[in-house]
CSV table of C-alpha atoms in Angstrom, one decimal:
chain,number,residue,atom,x,y,z
A,911,UNK,CA,15.1,-14.5,-18.6
A,912,UNK,CA,14.2,-17.1,-16.0
A,913,UNK,CA,11.1,-16.6,-13.9
A,914,UNK,CA,10.6,-18.0,-10.4
A,915,UNK,CA,7.4,-20.0,-10.0
A,916,UNK,CA,6.1,-20.4,-6.5
A,917,UNK,CA,5.7,-23.9,-5.3
A,918,UNK,CA,2.9,-25.6,-3.3
A,919,UNK,CA,3.3,-25.3,0.5
A,920,UNK,CA,4.1,-28.8,1.6
A,921,UNK,CA,3.6,-28.2,5.4
A,922,UNK,CA,0.8,-29.8,7.3
A,923,UNK,CA,-0.4,-26.8,9.3
A,924,UNK,CA,-1.6,-23.3,8.3
A,925,UNK,CA,1.0,-20.6,9.0
A,926,UNK,CA,1.4,-16.9,8.6
A,927,UNK,CA,4.5,-15.3,7.2
A,928,UNK,CA,5.2,-11.6,7.7
A,929,UNK,CA,7.9,-9.7,5.9
A,930,UNK,CA,9.0,-6.3,7.1
A,931,UNK,CA,11.2,-4.0,5.0
A,932,UNK,CA,12.6,-1.1,7.0
A,933,UNK,CA,14.1,1.5,4.7
A,934,UNK,CA,15.8,4.8,5.2
A,935,UNK,CA,12.8,6.9,4.3
A,936,UNK,CA,9.9,4.5,3.8
A,937,UNK,CA,9.1,1.0,5.1
A,938,UNK,CA,6.7,-1.7,4.0
A,939,UNK,CA,5.0,-4.9,5.1
A,940,UNK,CA,3.8,-8.0,3.2
A,941,UNK,CA,2.3,-11.2,4.4
A,942,UNK,CA,1.4,-14.7,3.1
A,943,UNK,CA,-0.9,-17.3,4.5
A,944,UNK,CA,0.6,-20.8,4.0
A,945,UNK,CA,-2.2,-23.3,3.5
A,946,UNK,CA,-1.2,-27.0,3.0
A,947,UNK,CA,-1.3,-28.0,-0.6
A,948,UNK,CA,-1.8,-24.4,-1.9
A,949,UNK,CA,0.5,-22.0,-3.7
A,950,UNK,CA,1.2,-19.0,-1.3
A,951,UNK,CA,0.0,-15.6,-2.4
A,952,UNK,CA,2.0,-12.6,-1.2
A,953,UNK,CA,-0.2,-9.8,-0.1
A,954,UNK,CA,1.0,-6.2,0.7
A,955,UNK,CA,-0.3,-4.2,3.7
A,956,UNK,CA,-1.9,-1.2,2.0
A,957,UNK,CA,-2.9,0.9,5.0
A,958,UNK,CA,-1.3,1.7,8.4
A,959,UNK,CA,-2.6,3.2,11.6
A,960,UNK,CA,-2.5,6.9,11.4
A,961,UNK,CA,-2.5,7.0,7.6
A,962,UNK,CA,-5.0,9.3,6.0
A,963,UNK,CA,-5.8,7.0,3.1
A,964,UNK,CA,-4.2,3.8,1.5
A,965,UNK,CA,-1.2,4.4,-0.6
A,966,UNK,CA,-0.8,2.5,-3.9
A,967,UNK,CA,2.8,1.7,-3.2
A,968,UNK,CA,2.1,0.2,0.3
A,969,UNK,CA,4.7,2.2,2.2
A,970,UNK,CA,4.8,4.2,5.4
A,971,UNK,CA,7.4,6.7,6.6
A,972,UNK,CA,10.4,5.3,8.5
A,973,UNK,CA,10.0,7.7,11.4
A,974,UNK,CA,9.7,7.1,15.1
A,975,UNK,CA,8.8,9.6,17.9
A,976,UNK,CA,9.6,8.8,21.5
A,977,UNK,CA,9.6,10.6,24.8
A,978,UNK,CA,12.8,11.8,26.6
A,979,UNK,CA,12.2,8.8,28.9
A,980,UNK,CA,12.6,6.5,25.9
A,981,UNK,CA,8.9,5.4,25.6
A,982,UNK,CA,7.5,5.0,22.1
A,983,UNK,CA,5.0,7.8,21.3
A,984,UNK,CA,4.3,7.2,17.6
A,985,UNK,CA,5.7,5.3,14.6
A,986,UNK,CA,5.2,5.5,10.9
A,987,UNK,CA,2.2,7.5,9.7
A,988,UNK,CA,1.3,8.3,13.3
A,989,UNK,CA,4.3,10.7,13.4
A,990,UNK,CA,2.6,13.2,11.1
A,991,UNK,CA,1.6,16.1,13.3
A,992,UNK,CA,-1.1,17.2,10.9
A,993,UNK,CA,-3.0,13.9,11.5
A,994,UNK,CA,-1.8,13.2,15.1
A,995,UNK,CA,-2.6,16.4,17.0
A,996,UNK,CA,-1.5,14.8,20.3
A,997,UNK,CA,2.1,15.2,19.2
A,998,UNK,CA,1.7,19.0,19.1
A,999,UNK,CA,0.6,19.0,22.7
A,1000,UNK,CA,3.7,17.0,23.9
A,1001,UNK,CA,6.8,19.0,24.9
A,1002,UNK,CA,9.3,16.1,25.3
A,1003,UNK,CA,8.9,14.3,21.9
A,1004,UNK,CA,12.0,13.3,20.1
A,1005,UNK,CA,11.6,12.6,16.3
A,1006,UNK,CA,14.0,10.2,14.7
A,1007,UNK,CA,14.3,9.9,10.9
A,1008,UNK,CA,16.9,9.7,8.2
């Protein structure tokens, strides 16, 4: 079985790379800092806004709440009405999920 070995970043400037995986039930985010002459290390995002505690699998629900006017109200972990009590006070919230 062949393994892929990451190569040195050959660019001349530091860069940030962000990868977003939007799934049907959960989504995740990873990032890497590209430093010239160094091997990039991929880092997972382990906590999101509205999340009670970090999850070991680095995922957040693929859920969006918006108003009837089309304005974003909450996304991901913020869509949990048990932790985001403001959602319970809103009458016109539309919840979108798989």
